[in-house]
């Protein structure tokens, strides 16, 4: 006997309150850290740490949602964002060195690029 499968839109975390916790909170952290750095309240290291944690957090949210709903972009972002956060962490501890603008460019390239398979191939895996 098979268990009934709910439609994917019923099983994802894109509904409130999950979306606020998994993606809204990291967005607020990113913007807040940028503003605090601009006002000289945070050091560049502290800002980097907050940004890395926020991207990792969003990546874990994407991973959880990808496992639940099966959306292709969720699965891509759920793998790529934590990897990007790892690279950002290496930048924070000065193992590698790059401008944070490159980090955010990579973030947005991954984000937009993750939707390409959904637009050209299939939405759910």
PDB file of C-alpha atoms in Angstrom:
ATOM      1  CA  UNK A   1       0.000   0.000   0.000  1.00  0.00           C
ATOM      2  CA  UNK A   2       1.416   3.364  -1.016  1.00  0.00           C
ATOM      3  CA  UNK A   3       1.084   6.461   1.083  1.00  0.00           C
ATOM      4  CA  UNK A   4      -0.690   9.346  -0.612  1.00  0.00           C
ATOM      5  CA  UNK A   5       1.675  12.041  -1.831  1.00  0.00           C
ATOM      6  CA  UNK A   6       0.698  15.629  -1.224  1.00  0.00           C
ATOM      7  CA  UNK A   7       1.065  18.084  -4.074  1.00  0.00           C
ATOM      8  CA  UNK A   8       4.490  19.687  -3.937  1.00  0.00           C
ATOM      9  CA  UNK A   9       3.110  23.151  -3.236  1.00  0.00           C
ATOM     10  CA  UNK A  10       1.677  21.770   0.017  1.00  0.00           C
ATOM     11  CA  UNK A  11       5.033  20.413   1.189  1.00  0.00           C
ATOM     12  CA  UNK A  12       7.346  23.324   0.644  1.00  0.00           C
ATOM     13  CA  UNK A  13       8.625  25.921   3.049  1.00  0.00           C
ATOM     14  CA  UNK A  14       7.677  28.861   0.850  1.00  0.00           C
ATOM     15  CA  UNK A  15       4.622  29.511   2.980  1.00  0.00           C
ATOM     16  CA  UNK A  16       4.579  31.718   6.063  1.00  0.00           C
ATOM     17  CA  UNK A  17       6.063  31.526   8.666  1.00  0.00           C
ATOM     18  CA  UNK A  18       8.832  29.367   7.183  1.00  0.00           C
ATOM     19  CA  UNK A  19       9.716  31.714   4.354  1.00  0.00           C
ATOM     20  CA  UNK A  20      10.337  34.532   6.823  1.00  0.00           C
ATOM     21  CA  UNK A  21      12.570  32.377   8.976  1.00  0.00           C
ATOM     22  CA  UNK A  22      14.506  30.629   6.201  1.00  0.00           C
ATOM     23  CA  UNK A  23      14.952  33.481   3.700  1.00  0.00           C
ATOM     24  CA  UNK A  24      13.641  36.687   5.279  1.00  0.00           C
ATOM     25  CA  UNK A  25      15.872  36.590   8.342  1.00  0.00           C
ATOM     26  CA  UNK A  26      19.061  36.078   6.292  1.00  0.00           C
ATOM     27  CA  UNK A  27      18.058  38.959   3.996  1.00  0.00           C
ATOM     28  CA  UNK A  28      17.558  41.219   7.025  1.00  0.00           C
ATOM     29  CA  UNK A  29      20.948  40.131   8.417  1.00  0.00           C
ATOM     30  CA  UNK A  30      22.696  40.873   5.117  1.00  0.00           C
ATOM     31  CA  UNK A  31      21.150  44.316   4.763  1.00  0.00           C
ATOM     32  CA  UNK A  32      21.577  45.133   8.451  1.00  0.00           C
ATOM     33  CA  UNK A  33      25.240  44.108   8.437  1.00  0.00           C
ATOM     34  CA  UNK A  34      25.865  46.220   5.342  1.00  0.00           C
ATOM     35  CA  UNK A  35      24.240  49.266   6.923  1.00  0.00           C
ATOM     36  CA  UNK A  36      26.034  48.720  10.254  1.00  0.00           C
ATOM     37  CA  UNK A  37      29.368  48.449   8.436  1.00  0.00           C
ATOM     38  CA  UNK A  38      28.606  51.616   6.500  1.00  0.00           C
ATOM     39  CA  UNK A  39      27.903  53.403   9.797  1.00  0.00           C
ATOM     40  CA  UNK A  40      31.197  52.054  11.237  1.00  0.00           C
ATOM     41  CA  UNK A  41      29.356  49.954  13.815  1.00  0.00           C
ATOM     42  CA  UNK A  42      30.708  46.636  12.483  1.00  0.00           C
ATOM     43  CA  UNK A  43      34.185  45.702  11.350  1.00  0.00           C
ATOM     44  CA  UNK A  44      34.678  44.213   7.909  1.00  0.00           C
ATOM     45  CA  UNK A  45      35.356  40.858   9.597  1.00  0.00           C
ATOM     46  CA  UNK A  46      32.123  40.955  11.589  1.00  0.00           C
ATOM     47  CA  UNK A  47      30.203  41.953   8.469  1.00  0.00           C
ATOM     48  CA  UNK A  48      31.787  39.067   6.573  1.00  0.00           C
ATOM     49  CA  UNK A  49      30.881  36.604   9.314  1.00  0.00           C
ATOM     50  CA  UNK A  50      27.263  37.759   9.315  1.00  0.00           C
ATOM     51  CA  UNK A  51      27.107  37.551   5.521  1.00  0.00           C
ATOM     52  CA  UNK A  52      28.581  34.045   5.511  1.00  0.00           C
ATOM     53  CA  UNK A  53      26.137  32.863   8.187  1.00  0.00           C
ATOM     54  CA  UNK A  54      23.211  34.429   6.296  1.00  0.00           C
ATOM     55  CA  UNK A  55      24.130  32.764   2.989  1.00  0.00           C
ATOM     56  CA  UNK A  56      24.701  29.422   4.720  1.00  0.00           C
ATOM     57  CA  UNK A  57      21.355  29.802   6.505  1.00  0.00           C
ATOM     58  CA  UNK A  58      19.542  30.549   3.236  1.00  0.00           C
ATOM     59  CA  UNK A  59      21.331  27.618   1.614  1.00  0.00           C
ATOM     60  CA  UNK A  60      20.174  25.238   4.331  1.00  0.00           C
ATOM     61  CA  UNK A  61      16.641  26.597   3.863  1.00  0.00           C
ATOM     62  CA  UNK A  62      16.899  25.942   0.137  1.00  0.00           C
ATOM     63  CA  UNK A  63      18.224  22.450   0.786  1.00  0.00           C
ATOM     64  CA  UNK A  64      15.371  21.663   3.174  1.00  0.00           C
ATOM     65  CA  UNK A  65      12.831  23.046   0.734  1.00  0.00           C
ATOM     66  CA  UNK A  66      14.406  21.154  -2.169  1.00  0.00           C
ATOM     67  CA  UNK A  67      14.139  17.890  -0.265  1.00  0.00           C
ATOM     68  CA  UNK A  68      10.536  18.653   0.561  1.00  0.00           C
ATOM     69  CA  UNK A  69       9.121  20.179  -2.615  1.00  0.00           C
ATOM     70  CA  UNK A  70      11.498  18.859  -5.267  1.00  0.00           C
ATOM     71  CA  UNK A  71      11.984  22.166  -7.104  1.00  0.00           C
ATOM     72  CA  UNK A  72      15.136  22.095  -9.220  1.00  0.00           C
ATOM     73  CA  UNK A  73      16.287  25.595  -8.240  1.00  0.00           C
ATOM     74  CA  UNK A  74      15.900  24.732  -4.542  1.00  0.00           C
ATOM     75  CA  UNK A  75      18.140  21.716  -4.949  1.00  0.00           C
ATOM     76  CA  UNK A  76      20.786  23.698  -6.849  1.00  0.00           C
ATOM     77  CA  UNK A  77      20.764  26.600  -4.385  1.00  0.00           C
ATOM     78  CA  UNK A  78      20.704  24.185  -1.438  1.00  0.00           C
ATOM     79  CA  UNK A  79      24.076  22.844  -2.555  1.00  0.00           C
ATOM     80  CA  UNK A  80      25.663  25.959  -4.068  1.00  0.00           C
ATOM     81  CA  UNK A  81      24.872  28.486  -1.317  1.00  0.00           C
ATOM     82  CA  UNK A  82      26.524  26.509   1.504  1.00  0.00           C
ATOM     83  CA  UNK A  83      29.553  25.998  -0.743  1.00  0.00           C
ATOM     84  CA  UNK A  84      29.630  29.729  -1.431  1.00  0.00           C
ATOM     85  CA  UNK A  85      29.366  30.356   2.322  1.00  0.00           C
ATOM     86  CA  UNK A  86      32.375  28.078   2.824  1.00  0.00           C
ATOM     87  CA  UNK A  87      34.359  30.128   0.298  1.00  0.00           C
ATOM     88  CA  UNK A  88      33.217  33.288   2.091  1.00  0.00           C
ATOM     89  CA  UNK A  89      34.366  31.827   5.422  1.00  0.00           C
ATOM     90  CA  UNK A  90      37.792  31.186   3.894  1.00  0.00           C
ATOM     91  CA  UNK A  91      37.822  34.848   2.864  1.00  0.00           C
ATOM     92  CA  UNK A  92      36.908  35.938   6.413  1.00  0.00           C
ATOM     93  CA  UNK A  93      39.819  33.986   7.924  1.00  0.00           C
ATOM     94  CA  UNK A  94      42.176  35.197   5.148  1.00  0.00           C
ATOM     95  CA  UNK A  95      42.950  31.780   3.675  1.00  0.00           C
ATOM     96  CA  UNK A  96      41.904  33.283   0.351  1.00  0.00           C
ATOM     97  CA  UNK A  97      41.296  36.912  -0.495  1.00  0.00           C
ATOM     98  CA  UNK A  98      38.713  38.508  -2.761  1.00  0.00           C
ATOM     99  CA  UNK A  99      36.415  41.499  -2.746  1.00  0.00           C
ATOM    100  CA  UNK A 100      32.995  40.926  -1.182  1.00  0.00           C
ATOM    101  CA  UNK A 101      31.417  42.297  -4.371  1.00  0.00           C
ATOM    102  CA  UNK A 102      32.652  39.104  -6.074  1.00  0.00           C
ATOM    103  CA  UNK A 103      30.940  37.072  -3.357  1.00  0.00           C
ATOM    104  CA  UNK A 104      27.606  38.799  -3.993  1.00  0.00           C
ATOM    105  CA  UNK A 105      28.038  38.580  -7.752  1.00  0.00           C
ATOM    106  CA  UNK A 106      28.531  34.816  -7.354  1.00  0.00           C
ATOM    107  CA  UNK A 107      25.462  34.659  -5.109  1.00  0.00           C
ATOM    108  CA  UNK A 108      23.231  36.350  -7.689  1.00  0.00           C
ATOM    109  CA  UNK A 109      24.692  34.345 -10.590  1.00  0.00           C
ATOM    110  CA  UNK A 110      23.910  31.144  -8.672  1.00  0.00           C
ATOM    111  CA  UNK A 111      20.434  32.390  -7.749  1.00  0.00           C
ATOM    112  CA  UNK A 112      19.446  33.402 -11.281  1.00  0.00           C
ATOM    113  CA  UNK A 113      21.305  30.490 -12.873  1.00  0.00           C
ATOM    114  CA  UNK A 114      19.462  27.989 -10.706  1.00  0.00           C
ATOM    115  CA  UNK A 115      16.193  28.966 -12.383  1.00  0.00           C
ATOM    116  CA  UNK A 116      17.492  28.332 -15.918  1.00  0.00           C
ATOM    117  CA  UNK A 117      16.910  24.546 -15.749  1.00  0.00           C
ATOM    118  CA  UNK A 118      13.342  25.213 -14.590  1.00  0.00           C
ATOM    119  CA  UNK A 119      12.723  27.578 -17.494  1.00  0.00           C
ATOM    120  CA  UNK A 120      14.324  25.339 -20.111  1.00  0.00           C
ATOM    121  CA  UNK A 121      13.880  21.801 -18.866  1.00  0.00           C
ATOM    122  CA  UNK A 122      11.659  20.923 -15.918  1.00  0.00           C
ATOM    123  CA  UNK A 123      10.471  22.485 -12.701  1.00  0.00           C
ATOM    124  CA  UNK A 124      10.531  19.445 -10.420  1.00  0.00           C
ATOM    125  CA  UNK A 125      13.077  16.668 -10.146  1.00  0.00           C
TER     126      UNK A 125
END
